[in-house]
Structure formats: C-alpha cells, structure tokens
mmCIF file of C-alpha atoms and ligand atoms in Angstrom:
data_model
loop_
_atom_site.group_PDB
_atom_site.id
_atom_site.type_symbol
_atom_site.label_atom_id
_atom_site.label_comp_id
_atom_site.label_asym_id
_atom_site.label_seq_id
_atom_site.Cartn_x
_atom_site.Cartn_y
_atom_site.Cartn_z
ATOM 1 C CA UNK A 1 0.000 0.000 0.000
ATOM 2 C CA UNK A 2 1.366 3.403 -0.938
ATOM 3 C CA UNK A 3 2.161 5.716 1.909
ATOM 4 C CA UNK A 4 -0.431 8.287 0.973
ATOM 5 C CA UNK A 5 -3.105 5.571 0.726
ATOM 6 C CA UNK A 6 -2.275 4.371 4.222
ATOM 7 C CA UNK A 7 -2.428 7.928 5.447
ATOM 8 C CA UNK A 8 -5.794 8.387 3.775
ATOM 9 C CA UNK A 9 -7.117 5.155 5.310
ATOM 10 C CA UNK A 10 -5.990 6.177 8.778
ATOM 11 C CA UNK A 11 -7.494 9.590 8.277
ATOM 12 C CA UNK A 12 -10.755 7.993 7.173
ATOM 13 C CA UNK A 13 -11.031 5.790 10.275
ATOM 14 C CA UNK A 14 -9.994 8.618 12.522
ATOM 15 C CA UNK A 15 -12.712 10.927 11.215
ATOM 16 C CA UNK A 16 -15.288 8.105 11.442
ATOM 17 C CA UNK A 17 -14.247 7.482 15.039
ATOM 18 C CA UNK A 18 -14.406 11.176 15.899
ATOM 19 C CA UNK A 19 -17.815 11.601 14.283
ATOM 20 C CA UNK A 20 -19.206 8.621 16.185
ATOM 21 C CA UNK A 21 -17.786 9.583 19.557
ATOM 22 C CA UNK A 22 -18.676 13.241 19.240
ATOM 23 C CA UNK A 23 -22.245 12.410 18.226
ATOM 24 C CA UNK A 24 -22.371 10.110 21.234
ATOM 25 C CA UNK A 25 -20.878 12.472 23.802
ATOM 26 C CA UNK A 26 -22.389 15.832 22.963
ATOM 27 C CA UNK A 27 -25.338 15.380 25.336
ATOM 28 C CA UNK A 28 -23.144 14.088 28.207
ATOM 29 C CA UNK A 29 -20.654 16.900 27.788
ATOM 30 C CA UNK A 30 -23.432 19.505 27.665
ATOM 31 C CA UNK A 31 -25.071 18.080 30.806
ATOM 32 C CA UNK A 32 -21.858 17.847 32.832
ATOM 33 C CA UNK A 33 -20.822 21.344 31.763
ATOM 34 C CA UNK A 34 -24.186 22.644 33.017
ATOM 35 C CA UNK A 35 -23.951 20.583 36.218
ATOM 36 C CA UNK A 36 -20.549 22.129 36.964
ATOM 37 C CA UNK A 37 -22.062 25.613 36.655
ATOM 38 C CA UNK A 38 -24.663 24.913 39.372
ATOM 39 C CA UNK A 39 -23.902 25.976 42.915
ATOM 40 C CA UNK A 40 -24.897 22.706 44.613
ATOM 41 C CA UNK A 41 -25.306 19.856 42.118
ATOM 42 C CA UNK A 42 -25.268 17.167 44.843
ATOM 43 C CA UNK A 43 -28.471 15.574 43.467
ATOM 44 C CA UNK A 44 -26.650 14.969 40.168
ATOM 45 C CA UNK A 45 -23.860 12.711 41.488
ATOM 46 C CA UNK A 46 -24.628 10.133 38.820
ATOM 47 C CA UNK A 47 -23.773 12.652 36.068
ATOM 48 C CA UNK A 48 -20.085 11.768 35.433
ATOM 49 C CA UNK A 49 -18.241 11.767 32.126
ATOM 50 C CA UNK A 50 -16.361 8.672 33.339
ATOM 51 C CA UNK A 51 -19.797 6.972 33.344
ATOM 52 C CA UNK A 52 -20.781 8.420 29.973
ATOM 53 C CA UNK A 53 -21.959 5.008 28.708
ATOM 54 C CA UNK A 54 -24.610 4.898 31.457
ATOM 55 C CA UNK A 55 -26.174 8.257 30.445
ATOM 56 C CA UNK A 56 -29.345 6.513 29.313
ATOM 57 C CA UNK A 57 -29.466 3.872 32.039
ATOM 58 C CA UNK A 58 -28.266 5.555 35.176
ATOM 59 C CA UNK A 59 -28.072 9.348 35.039
ATOM 60 C CA UNK A 60 -30.592 10.994 37.367
ATOM 61 C CA UNK A 61 -33.559 12.413 35.485
ATOM 62 C CA UNK A 62 -32.412 11.366 32.000
ATOM 63 C CA UNK A 63 -34.535 9.254 29.654
ATOM 64 C CA UNK A 64 -33.445 8.206 26.143
ATOM 65 C CA UNK A 65 -35.101 6.672 23.103
ATOM 66 C CA UNK A 66 -33.891 3.359 21.653
ATOM 67 C CA UNK A 67 -31.273 5.215 19.580
ATOM 68 C CA UNK A 68 -29.767 6.499 22.856
ATOM 69 C CA UNK A 69 -30.788 10.111 22.204
ATOM 70 C CA UNK A 70 -31.966 12.049 25.247
ATOM 71 C CA UNK A 71 -35.749 12.559 25.109
ATOM 72 C CA UNK A 72 -36.545 13.632 28.699
ATOM 73 C CA UNK A 73 -34.755 15.714 31.288
ATOM 74 C CA UNK A 74 -36.835 15.508 34.439
ATOM 75 C CA UNK A 75 -35.249 17.267 37.408
ATOM 76 C CA UNK A 76 -38.192 18.596 39.374
ATOM 77 C CA UNK A 77 -37.556 19.421 43.029
ATOM 78 C CA UNK A 78 -33.833 18.525 43.006
ATOM 79 C CA UNK A 79 -32.556 21.555 44.947
ATOM 80 C CA UNK A 80 -30.869 22.975 41.840
ATOM 81 C CA UNK A 81 -29.635 26.549 41.949
ATOM 82 C CA UNK A 82 -27.862 28.396 39.169
ATOM 83 C CA UNK A 83 -28.827 29.517 35.669
ATOM 84 C CA UNK A 84 -29.577 27.950 32.290
ATOM 85 C CA UNK A 85 -27.021 30.139 30.487
ATOM 86 C CA UNK A 86 -24.421 27.356 30.153
ATOM 87 C CA UNK A 87 -26.868 24.649 29.059
ATOM 88 C CA UNK A 88 -26.302 24.055 25.342
ATOM 89 C CA UNK A 89 -29.815 23.218 24.131
ATOM 90 C CA UNK A 90 -28.605 22.328 20.637
ATOM 91 C CA UNK A 91 -27.061 19.149 22.168
ATOM 92 C CA UNK A 92 -30.561 17.650 22.612
ATOM 93 C CA UNK A 93 -32.172 17.481 19.155
ATOM 94 C CA UNK A 94 -34.565 14.709 20.292
ATOM 95 C CA UNK A 95 -35.662 16.254 23.582
ATOM 96 C CA UNK A 96 -39.442 16.113 24.013
ATOM 97 C CA UNK A 97 -39.762 16.923 27.708
ATOM 98 C CA UNK A 98 -37.863 19.357 29.950
ATOM 99 C CA UNK A 99 -39.050 19.597 33.570
ATOM 100 C CA UNK A 100 -37.005 21.783 35.914
ATOM 101 C CA UNK A 101 -39.913 22.826 38.132
ATOM 102 C CA UNK A 102 -39.580 23.522 41.866
ATOM 103 C CA UNK A 103 -35.899 24.471 42.041
ATOM 104 C CA UNK A 104 -34.032 27.747 42.627
ATOM 105 C CA UNK A 105 -32.972 28.365 39.043
ATOM 106 C CA UNK A 106 -32.507 32.042 38.242
ATOM 107 C CA UNK A 107 -31.515 34.414 35.445
ATOM 108 C CA UNK A 108 -33.182 34.579 32.049
ATOM 109 C CA UNK A 109 -34.848 31.821 30.080
ATOM 110 C CA UNK A 110 -32.260 31.669 27.244
ATOM 111 C CA UNK A 111 -33.482 32.438 23.686
ATOM 112 C CA UNK A 112 -31.573 29.311 22.578
ATOM 113 C CA UNK A 113 -34.350 27.240 24.188
ATOM 114 C CA UNK A 114 -35.981 27.738 20.773
ATOM 115 C CA UNK A 115 -33.521 25.109 19.468
ATOM 116 C CA UNK A 116 -35.466 22.316 21.183
ATOM 117 C CA UNK A 117 -37.541 21.733 18.097
ATOM 118 C CA UNK A 118 -39.090 18.430 19.276
ATOM 119 C CA UNK A 119 -40.179 19.707 22.690
ATOM 120 C CA UNK A 120 -43.787 18.927 23.663
ATOM 121 C CA UNK A 121 -43.561 19.549 27.430
ATOM 122 C CA UNK A 122 -41.759 22.487 29.106
ATOM 123 C CA UNK A 123 -42.172 22.953 32.841
ATOM 124 C CA UNK A 124 -40.136 25.693 34.568
ATOM 125 C CA UNK A 125 -42.722 26.472 37.259
ATOM 126 C CA UNK A 126 -41.715 27.617 40.759
ATOM 127 C CA UNK A 127 -38.189 28.871 40.153
ATOM 128 C CA UNK A 128 -36.615 32.341 40.287
ATOM 129 C CA UNK A 129 -36.492 33.120 36.572
ATOM 130 C CA UNK A 130 -36.468 36.830 35.637
ATOM 131 C CA UNK A 131 -36.333 38.801 32.393
ATOM 132 C CA UNK A 132 -38.821 38.203 29.589
ATOM 133 C CA UNK A 133 -40.440 35.226 27.886
ATOM 134 C CA UNK A 134 -38.093 34.953 24.865
ATOM 135 C CA UNK A 135 -39.837 35.371 21.500
ATOM 136 C CA UNK A 136 -37.926 32.248 20.361
ATOM 137 C CA UNK A 137 -40.369 30.201 22.440
ATOM 138 C CA UNK A 138 -42.599 30.581 19.366
ATOM 139 C CA UNK A 139 -40.231 28.192 17.523
ATOM 140 C CA UNK A 140 -41.278 25.282 19.740
ATOM 141 C CA UNK A 141 -44.016 24.271 17.339
ATOM 142 C CA UNK A 142 -44.572 20.846 18.923
ATOM 143 C CA UNK A 143 -45.223 22.277 22.379
ATOM 144 C CA UNK A 144 -48.412 21.015 24.075
ATOM 145 C CA UNK A 145 -47.670 21.933 27.692
ATOM 146 C CA UNK A 146 -46.009 25.176 28.844
ATOM 147 C CA UNK A 147 -45.765 26.025 32.528
ATOM 148 C CA UNK A 148 -43.859 29.113 33.736
ATOM 149 C CA UNK A 149 -46.053 29.567 36.840
ATOM 150 C CA UNK A 150 -44.571 31.254 39.931
ATOM 151 C CA UNK A 151 -41.413 32.984 38.693
ATOM 152 C CA UNK A 152 -40.501 36.681 38.351
ATOM 153 C CA UNK A 153 -40.817 36.972 34.577
ATOM 154 C CA UNK A 154 -41.828 40.466 33.440
ATOM 155 C CA UNK A 155 -42.846 42.553 30.442
ATOM 156 C CA UNK A 156 -45.407 41.981 27.699
ATOM 157 C CA UNK A 157 -46.151 38.398 26.692
ATOM 158 C CA UNK A 158 -44.575 37.896 23.218
ATOM 159 C CA UNK A 159 -47.208 37.472 20.486
ATOM 160 C CA UNK A 160 -45.012 34.653 19.134
ATOM 161 C CA UNK A 161 -46.510 32.539 21.924
ATOM 162 C CA UNK A 162 -49.688 32.237 19.888
ATOM 163 C CA UNK A 163 -47.747 30.445 17.116
ATOM 164 C CA UNK A 164 -47.863 27.401 19.371
ATOM 165 C CA UNK A 165 -50.918 25.897 17.761
ATOM 166 C CA UNK A 166 -50.565 22.550 19.534
ATOM 167 C CA UNK A 167 -50.600 24.101 22.980
ATOM 168 C CA UNK A 168 -53.350 22.754 25.223
ATOM 169 C CA UNK A 169 -51.999 23.756 28.652
ATOM 170 C CA UNK A 170 -50.590 27.261 29.260
ATOM 171 C CA UNK A 171 -49.811 28.506 32.766
ATOM 172 C CA UNK A 172 -47.889 31.783 33.111
ATOM 173 C CA UNK A 173 -49.608 32.769 36.378
ATOM 174 C CA UNK A 174 -47.836 34.446 39.330
ATOM 175 C CA UNK A 175 -45.268 36.473 37.404
ATOM 176 C CA UNK A 176 -45.022 40.171 36.446
ATOM 177 C CA UNK A 177 -46.291 39.863 32.899
ATOM 178 C CA UNK A 178 -48.263 42.527 31.058
ATOM 179 C CA UNK A 179 -50.570 42.684 28.046
ATOM 180 C CA UNK A 180 -49.317 42.569 24.451
ATOM 181 C CA UNK A 181 -51.455 43.828 21.549
ATOM 182 C CA UNK A 182 -54.045 41.046 21.812
ATOM 183 C CA UNK A 183 -55.239 41.690 18.244
ATOM 184 C CA UNK A 184 -51.909 40.191 17.062
ATOM 185 C CA UNK A 185 -52.541 37.068 19.112
ATOM 186 C CA UNK A 186 -53.807 34.167 17.021
ATOM 187 C CA UNK A 187 -56.399 31.608 18.068
ATOM 188 C CA UNK A 188 -55.006 28.539 19.804
ATOM 189 C CA UNK A 189 -57.627 25.987 18.875
ATOM 190 C CA UNK A 190 -56.419 23.214 21.173
ATOM 191 C CA UNK A 191 -56.035 25.372 24.284
ATOM 192 C CA UNK A 192 -57.982 23.893 27.200
ATOM 193 C CA UNK A 193 -56.224 25.262 30.302
ATOM 194 C CA UNK A 194 -55.098 28.895 30.587
ATOM 195 C CA UNK A 195 -53.800 30.666 33.697
ATOM 196 C CA UNK A 196 -52.846 34.365 33.485
ATOM 197 C CA UNK A 197 -53.665 34.996 37.174
ATOM 198 C CA UNK A 198 -51.537 37.125 39.543
ATOM 199 C CA UNK A 199 -49.685 39.236 36.965
ATOM 200 C CA UNK A 200 -49.719 42.859 35.761
ATOM 201 C CA UNK A 201 -52.024 42.338 32.783
ATOM 202 C CA UNK A 202 -53.990 45.497 32.002
ATOM 203 C CA UNK A 203 -56.319 46.928 29.399
ATOM 204 C CA UNK A 204 -59.156 45.135 27.726
ATOM 205 C CA UNK A 205 -60.265 41.502 27.815
ATOM 206 C CA UNK A 206 -57.903 39.422 25.585
ATOM 207 C CA UNK A 207 -59.891 39.179 22.343
ATOM 208 C CA UNK A 208 -58.310 35.899 21.184
ATOM 209 C CA UNK A 209 -59.971 34.031 24.062
ATOM 210 C CA UNK A 210 -63.390 34.182 22.407
ATOM 211 C CA UNK A 211 -62.126 31.914 19.642
ATOM 212 C CA UNK A 212 -60.458 29.298 21.876
ATOM 213 C CA UNK A 213 -63.560 27.167 21.841
ATOM 214 C CA UNK A 214 -61.979 24.135 23.515
ATOM 215 C CA UNK A 215 -61.204 26.038 26.719
ATOM 216 C CA UNK A 216 -62.259 24.348 29.962
ATOM 217 C CA UNK A 217 -60.237 26.349 32.528
ATOM 218 C CA UNK A 218 -59.631 30.118 32.426
ATOM 219 C CA UNK A 219 -58.061 32.210 35.180
ATOM 220 C CA UNK A 220 -57.443 35.943 34.576
ATOM 221 C CA UNK A 221 -57.795 36.852 38.248
ATOM 222 C CA UNK A 222 -55.693 39.329 40.249
ATOM 223 C CA UNK A 223 -54.609 41.578 37.388
ATOM 224 C CA UNK A 224 -55.529 45.069 36.196
ATOM 225 C CA UNK A 225 -57.824 44.103 33.347
ATOM 226 C CA UNK A 226 -60.616 46.598 32.657
ATOM 227 C CA UNK A 227 -63.476 47.190 30.223
ATOM 228 C CA UNK A 228 -66.447 44.966 29.506
ATOM 229 C CA UNK A 229 -66.532 41.198 29.088
ATOM 230 C CA UNK A 230 -67.250 40.834 25.357
ATOM 231 C CA UNK A 231 -70.578 39.304 24.338
ATOM 232 C CA UNK A 232 -68.735 36.872 22.039
ATOM 233 C CA UNK A 233 -66.927 35.441 25.054
ATOM 234 C CA UNK A 234 -70.189 34.270 26.656
ATOM 235 C CA UNK A 235 -71.404 32.643 23.473
ATOM 236 C CA UNK A 236 -68.194 30.923 22.290
ATOM 237 C CA UNK A 237 -66.922 28.715 25.106
ATOM 238 C CA UNK A 238 -69.445 25.903 25.595
ATOM 239 C CA UNK A 239 -66.851 23.653 27.286
ATOM 240 C CA UNK A 240 -65.735 26.189 29.900
ATOM 241 C CA UNK A 241 -65.965 24.721 33.422
ATOM 242 C CA UNK A 242 -63.842 27.059 35.533
ATOM 243 C CA UNK A 243 -63.939 30.855 35.066
ATOM 244 C CA UNK A 244 -62.107 33.254 37.386
ATOM 245 C CA UNK A 245 -62.059 36.957 36.445
ATOM 246 C CA UNK A 246 -62.017 38.185 40.041
ATOM 247 C CA UNK A 247 -59.849 41.022 41.404
ATOM 248 C CA UNK A 248 -59.717 43.098 38.224
ATOM 249 C CA UNK A 249 -61.558 46.232 37.056
ATOM 250 C CA UNK A 250 -64.068 44.749 34.646
ATOM 251 C CA UNK A 251 -67.289 46.762 34.397
ATOM 252 C CA UNK A 252 -70.641 46.527 32.637
ATOM 253 C CA UNK A 253 -73.352 43.941 33.225
ATOM 254 C CA UNK A 254 -73.401 40.130 33.269
ATOM 255 C CA UNK A 255 -74.955 39.180 29.951
ATOM 256 C CA UNK A 256 -78.072 36.964 29.917
ATOM 257 C CA UNK A 257 -75.987 34.946 27.432
ATOM 258 C CA UNK A 258 -74.031 33.615 30.407
ATOM 259 C CA UNK A 259 -76.352 30.622 30.144
ATOM 260 C CA UNK A 260 -74.441 29.664 26.945
ATOM 261 C CA UNK A 261 -71.476 28.852 29.213
ATOM 262 C CA UNK A 262 -73.425 25.694 29.843
ATOM 263 C CA UNK A 263 -70.634 23.582 31.357
ATOM 264 C CA UNK A 264 -69.651 26.038 34.095
ATOM 265 C CA UNK A 265 -69.039 24.609 37.542
ATOM 266 C CA UNK A 266 -67.268 27.643 39.064
ATOM 267 C CA UNK A 267 -67.953 31.311 38.366
ATOM 268 C CA UNK A 268 -65.719 33.848 40.105
ATOM 269 C CA UNK A 269 -66.364 37.515 39.204
ATOM 270 C CA UNK A 270 -65.723 39.078 42.626
ATOM 271 C CA UNK A 271 -63.995 42.438 43.208
ATOM 272 C CA UNK A 272 -64.705 44.105 39.890
ATOM 273 C CA UNK A 273 -67.038 46.984 38.945
ATOM 274 C CA UNK A 274 -69.803 44.848 37.486
ATOM 275 C CA UNK A 275 -73.234 46.500 37.631
ATOM 276 C CA UNK A 276 -76.799 45.807 36.549
ATOM 277 C CA UNK A 277 -78.692 42.804 37.867
ATOM 278 C CA UNK A 278 -77.915 39.083 38.022
ATOM 279 C CA UNK A 279 -79.609 37.608 34.925
ATOM 280 C CA UNK A 280 -82.329 35.008 35.599
ATOM 281 C CA UNK A 281 -80.735 32.813 32.909
ATOM 282 C CA UNK A 282 -77.950 31.928 35.355
ATOM 283 C CA UNK A 283 -80.386 29.401 36.849
ATOM 284 C CA UNK A 284 -80.193 27.253 33.725
ATOM 285 C CA UNK A 285 -76.474 26.445 34.186
ATOM 286 C CA UNK A 286 -77.263 23.330 36.177
ATOM 287 C CA UNK A 287 -73.605 22.312 36.564
ATOM 288 C CA UNK A 288 -72.804 25.366 38.724
ATOM 289 C CA UNK A 289 -71.300 24.545 42.122
ATOM 290 C CA UNK A 290 -69.699 27.857 43.119
ATOM 291 C CA UNK A 291 -70.875 31.396 42.319
ATOM 292 C CA UNK A 292 -68.854 34.271 43.781
ATOM 293 C CA UNK A 293 -69.936 37.788 42.828
ATOM 294 C CA UNK A 294 -69.000 39.710 45.984
ATOM 295 C CA UNK A 295 -67.684 43.305 45.942
ATOM 296 C CA UNK A 296 -69.243 44.581 42.727
ATOM 297 C CA UNK A 297 -72.000 47.116 41.951
ATOM 298 C CA UNK A 298 -74.817 44.646 41.269
ATOM 299 C CA UNK A 299 -78.334 45.945 41.924
ATOM 300 C CA UNK A 300 -81.921 44.771 41.757
ATOM 301 C CA UNK A 301 -83.479 41.546 42.976
ATOM 302 C CA UNK A 302 -81.409 38.401 43.461
ATOM 303 C CA UNK A 303 -82.357 36.118 40.576
ATOM 304 C CA UNK A 304 -84.807 33.588 42.030
ATOM 305 C CA UNK A 305 -83.636 31.029 39.458
ATOM 306 C CA UNK A 306 -80.488 30.593 41.564
ATOM 307 C CA UNK A 307 -82.718 28.412 43.728
ATOM 308 C CA UNK A 308 -82.881 25.877 40.886
ATOM 309 C CA UNK A 309 -79.132 25.252 40.973
ATOM 310 C CA UNK A 310 -79.166 21.833 42.623
ATOM 311 C CA UNK A 311 -75.385 21.407 42.632
ATOM 312 C CA UNK A 312 -74.654 24.782 44.195
ATOM 313 C CA UNK A 313 -72.600 24.540 47.370
ATOM 314 C CA UNK A 314 -71.019 28.005 47.461
ATOM 315 C CA UNK A 315 -72.781 31.344 46.864
ATOM 316 C CA UNK A 316 -71.243 34.682 47.838
ATOM 317 C CA UNK A 317 -73.079 37.878 46.828
ATOM 318 C CA UNK A 318 -71.880 40.157 49.628
ATOM 319 C CA UNK A 319 -70.948 43.805 49.139
ATOM 320 C CA UNK A 320 -73.295 44.654 46.307
ATOM 321 C CA UNK A 321 -76.486 46.702 46.131
ATOM 322 C CA UNK A 322 -78.787 43.686 45.796
ATOM 323 C CA UNK A 323 -82.139 43.226 47.493
ATOM 324 C CA UNK A 324 -84.268 40.159 47.984
ATOM 325 C CA UNK A 325 -87.723 41.542 47.237
HETATM 326 C C1 LIG B 1 -25.670 3.328 38.703
HETATM 327 O O1 LIG B 1 -25.246 4.232 39.712
HETATM 328 C C2 LIG B 1 -25.067 3.652 40.993
HETATM 329 C C3 LIG B 1 -24.656 4.743 41.965
HETATM 330 O O2 LIG B 1 -25.170 5.989 41.602
HETATM 331 C C4 LIG B 1 -24.013 2.547 40.915
HETATM 332 O O3 LIG B 1 -23.910 1.912 42.178
HETATM 333 C C5 LIG B 1 -24.404 1.541 39.850
HETATM 334 O O4 LIG B 1 -23.358 0.599 39.700
HETATM 335 C C6 LIG B 1 -24.642 2.225 38.525
HETATM 336 N N1 LIG B 1 -25.102 1.263 37.541
HETATM 337 C C7 LIG B 1 -24.671 1.272 36.279
HETATM 338 C C8 LIG B 1 -25.289 0.219 35.374
HETATM 339 O O5 LIG B 1 -23.846 2.048 35.857
HETATM 340 C C1 LIG B 2 -29.749 28.107 18.913
HETATM 341 O O1 LIG B 2 -30.470 29.283 19.206
HETATM 342 C C2 LIG B 2 -29.746 30.472 19.101
HETATM 343 C C3 LIG B 2 -30.637 31.614 19.596
HETATM 344 O O2 LIG B 2 -31.938 31.544 19.074
HETATM 345 C C4 LIG B 2 -29.278 30.650 17.680
HETATM 346 O O3 LIG B 2 -28.541 31.841 17.533
HETATM 347 C C5 LIG B 2 -28.428 29.466 17.303
HETATM 348 O O4 LIG B 2 -28.077 29.541 15.959
HETATM 349 C C6 LIG B 2 -29.127 28.153 17.551
HETATM 350 N N1 LIG B 2 -28.195 27.052 17.389
HETATM 351 C C7 LIG B 2 -28.487 25.911 16.765
HETATM 352 C C8 LIG B 2 -27.401 24.881 16.697
HETATM 353 O O5 LIG B 2 -29.586 25.701 16.288
HETATM 354 C C1 LIG B 3 -60.970 21.429 19.585
HETATM 355 O O1 LIG B 3 -59.948 20.460 19.701
HETATM 356 C C2 LIG B 3 -60.014 19.425 18.727
HETATM 357 C C3 LIG B 3 -58.958 18.406 19.052
HETATM 358 O O2 LIG B 3 -59.024 18.031 20.395
HETATM 359 C C4 LIG B 3 -59.814 20.031 17.363
HETATM 360 O O3 LIG B 3 -59.886 19.021 16.372
HETATM 361 C C5 LIG B 3 -60.893 21.076 17.111
HETATM 362 O O4 LIG B 3 -60.640 21.748 15.899
HETATM 363 C C6 LIG B 3 -60.939 22.103 18.230
HETATM 364 N N1 LIG B 3 -62.162 22.887 18.065
HETATM 365 C C7 LIG B 3 -62.169 24.214 17.896
HETATM 366 C C8 LIG B 3 -63.506 24.827 17.694
HETATM 367 O O5 LIG B 3 -61.168 24.906 17.917
HETATM 368 C C1 LIG B 4 -76.623 36.948 23.005
HETATM 369 O O1 LIG B 4 -75.840 36.447 21.923
HETATM 370 C C2 LIG B 4 -76.469 36.562 20.669
HETATM 371 C C3 LIG B 4 -75.545 35.921 19.671
HETATM 372 O O2 LIG B 4 -75.376 34.582 19.982
HETATM 373 C C4 LIG B 4 -76.719 38.014 20.337
HETATM 374 O O3 LIG B 4 -77.414 38.102 19.092
HETATM 375 C C5 LIG B 4 -77.530 38.665 21.419
HETATM 376 O O4 LIG B 4 -77.641 40.050 21.177
HETATM 377 C C6 LIG B 4 -76.884 38.438 22.767
HETATM 378 N N1 LIG B 4 -77.739 38.927 23.833
HETATM 379 C C7 LIG B 4 -77.475 40.012 24.519
HETATM 380 C C8 LIG B 4 -78.449 40.372 25.601
HETATM 381 O O5 LIG B 4 -76.496 40.708 24.308
HETATM 382 C C1 LIG B 5 -73.165 50.319 34.499
HETATM 383 O O1 LIG B 5 -72.001 51.126 34.415
HETATM 384 C C2 LIG B 5 -71.815 51.757 33.166
HETATM 385 C C3 LIG B 5 -70.499 52.466 33.166
HETATM 386 O O2 LIG B 5 -70.280 53.163 34.351
HETATM 387 C C4 LIG B 5 -72.978 52.698 32.913
HETATM 388 O O3 LIG B 5 -72.830 53.304 31.639
HETATM 389 C C5 LIG B 5 -74.282 51.914 32.944
HETATM 390 O O4 LIG B 5 -75.385 52.774 32.815
HETATM 391 C C6 LIG B 5 -74.410 51.146 34.248
HETATM 392 N N1 LIG B 5 -75.577 50.266 34.143
HETATM 393 C C7 LIG B 5 -76.427 50.086 35.157
HETATM 394 C C8 LIG B 5 -77.561 49.158 34.891
HETATM 395 O O5 LIG B 5 -76.286 50.627 36.235
#
C-alpha cells in the first residue's frame, strides 16, 4: 500500500471514530458542563463523564429513546440553583420533555431554548427566573404543555406565543407579565387550560380568548384588566368549566348569554365593577357549584332562578347593592 493511501485510510477511520464519539458524547458533555455551573449539584452525582456510557441507564432524570438520544430531562424538586445560560440546548435534538420545576434556578430563560424543536412539554414552574419570555419560544411548534407559573418573569407576553398551535396547557400565572397587543394574538384551537392569574395584565379583555372554543379552565384573576366582558366570550366557550375573572376592574353587566357557558361549575367575578342585575338565565347552568360575585356594583333583585341550581354549594353575593324583594 502506498504511503499516501495508508495515510488516507488512517485519516478515514480517525474521522469516522471522531464523528461517532462526538455524536455520542455531545449530550453528556453539555449536561456535565451545566452541572458544573450549578452551585450545589449534589443531586446529580450520577452525572459523570467517566460513566458516559450509562447516560441513558443511570443518570438521574435522563430518559433516552432506543437510539440512545436524550428525550426527557426531568429534574423537578432537586434543589438545583444556578442559571440555564451554560446549558447548550442544541445538544438535545430529540428532547421532548424538559421539567425543571420547583428548584431555585434564576436568570433569564435563554433564547436558545428555541432550538429544542421536538419539545412537547416544558415545565419551569416555581423557580426564580427573571427577564422576559423569549420570543424564540414561538419556535417550539410541537409544544403542548407550557408552565412558567410562579417565577418573576416580566414585560409583555410575546405574540409569538400564539404560534404554538398545539398548545393545550398554558400557565404563566404568578409572574409580572403585562398585556401585548391582543389583536396580534392568534387563536389557539387546542387550548384547554389557561392561567394568566396574579400578573400585571392590564387593558381590555384578551380578544383571542373568544375563539379558543376548547377552553375548559380560564383564570385571569388578580390583574388590572378593565373594560367589559365581550358578548362573544359568553357565546363561544361551551366547554368552559372554571372561570375566574375576580380582582380586576371589569365593568358593565353580566350578559343573559351567560347561560351559553353551559358547562360552568365555578364562576368567580368578585372584586370588579360589574353592575346591573344578576340575569335570571344563570339558573339554567345546572352544573354550577360555586358562584362568587361579591364586591361589585350589582343591583336589583337576586335572581330567584339561583334556587334551581341543585349542585350549588357556594354562593357569595356580599358587598353589592342587591335586594331580595
Ligand atoms: C448506577 O449508579 C449507581 C450509583 O449511583 C451505581 O452503584 C451503579 O453501579 C450504577 N449502575 C450502572 C449500570 O452504571
Ligand atoms: C440556537 O439558538 C440560538 C438563539 O436563538 C441561535 O442563535 C443558534 O443559531 C441556535 N443554534 C443551533 C445549533 O440551532
Ligand atoms: C378542539 O380540539 C379538537 C382536538 O381536540 C380540534 O380538532 C378542534 O378543531 C378544536 N375545536 C375548535 C372549535 O377549535
Ligand atoms: C346573546 O348572543 C347573541 C348571539 O349569539 C346576540 O345576538 C344577542 O344580542 C346576545 N344577547 C345580549 C343580551 O347581548
Ligand atoms: C353600568 O355602568 C356603566 C359604566 O359606568 C354605565 O354606563 C351603565 O349605565 C351602568 N348600568 C347600570 C344598569 O347601572
């Protein structure tokens, strides 16, 4: 064999070897690099490069597919503190689930999280994240579950969020988020669970909600929303079971069309500026268990049809101008 052929052959095997090993180690290297950036990674003792071959069998919180690509990183409640800035998301092209909830992770949610193109489940709830929701989150087109509940994330919600057309569960409650231009927000047809509660949302009722017809749970409570509840909202959400608009500044009357919310079990409209009378049609929502309308400006007679609500076990109408005759 000629010298240059031998050289070429060696070179060929060397590059093959390097390609294989680098493809195999990228995820381990990325994970250990991130682990080393955390201030107390004692729960991640099993994450050792010397045990790289056991990544899929024995590393805490790691699940792989049968091609040994990491599909799940599940590290909820592991006492982790540090940031995500050193975690190289592009090392996990097959990741479908990332759960880092209930830790002390801080800093920003990195824009590079948008590289997790297969992600269906992202749970960062109950950490110390600050900054904004990165617009790149709108690249996670497979996302079905997004939970950022109970952090310190601020600023307007990016309209890119509404590109997530597969989203069915969205919880961004208990942050410092504010309203975007809702008219730029698209309909999320599969959305069933939405929590915007305990934030700094202001201005009018989010218009896109009236077209999310699969919604079963909606919490906008404890914000600074104002204006009237649009008529189209009452008539468009036949599956809605839980509605909480309390502790805002909504005004205007409760529409008689509230009876079209025919699956409601809980209605919370307390501490707003709602006036007019309670419509008699409320008595036809037979699923109702809890009705809380306290601290509003309701007047007139209490709708006698409320007496027909056989499942009702909580009724609070205090601090209004209602009378019983
Ligand atoms: C898994 O890790 C434990 C300790 O964390 C060790 O005792 C065990 O031998 C490891 N198993 C494999 C297959 O690497
Ligand atoms: C990852 O995301 C960042 C920020 O969005 C981007 O600049 C970068 O090109 C992405 N990298 C890969 C490998 O996709
Ligand atoms: C409700 O969700 C189903 C899938 O669960 C979807 O096919 C349908 O288009 C949605 N309906 C509306 C009105 O958005
Ligand atoms: C109730 O909704 C219908 C449309 O479904 C609308 O035509 C009607 O005006 C609404 N009723 C009230 C009192 O606004
Ligand atoms: C309810 O409040 C609005 C705005 O303040 C007012 O225009 C309307 O007349 C009130 N309606 C009733 C029935 O008091």
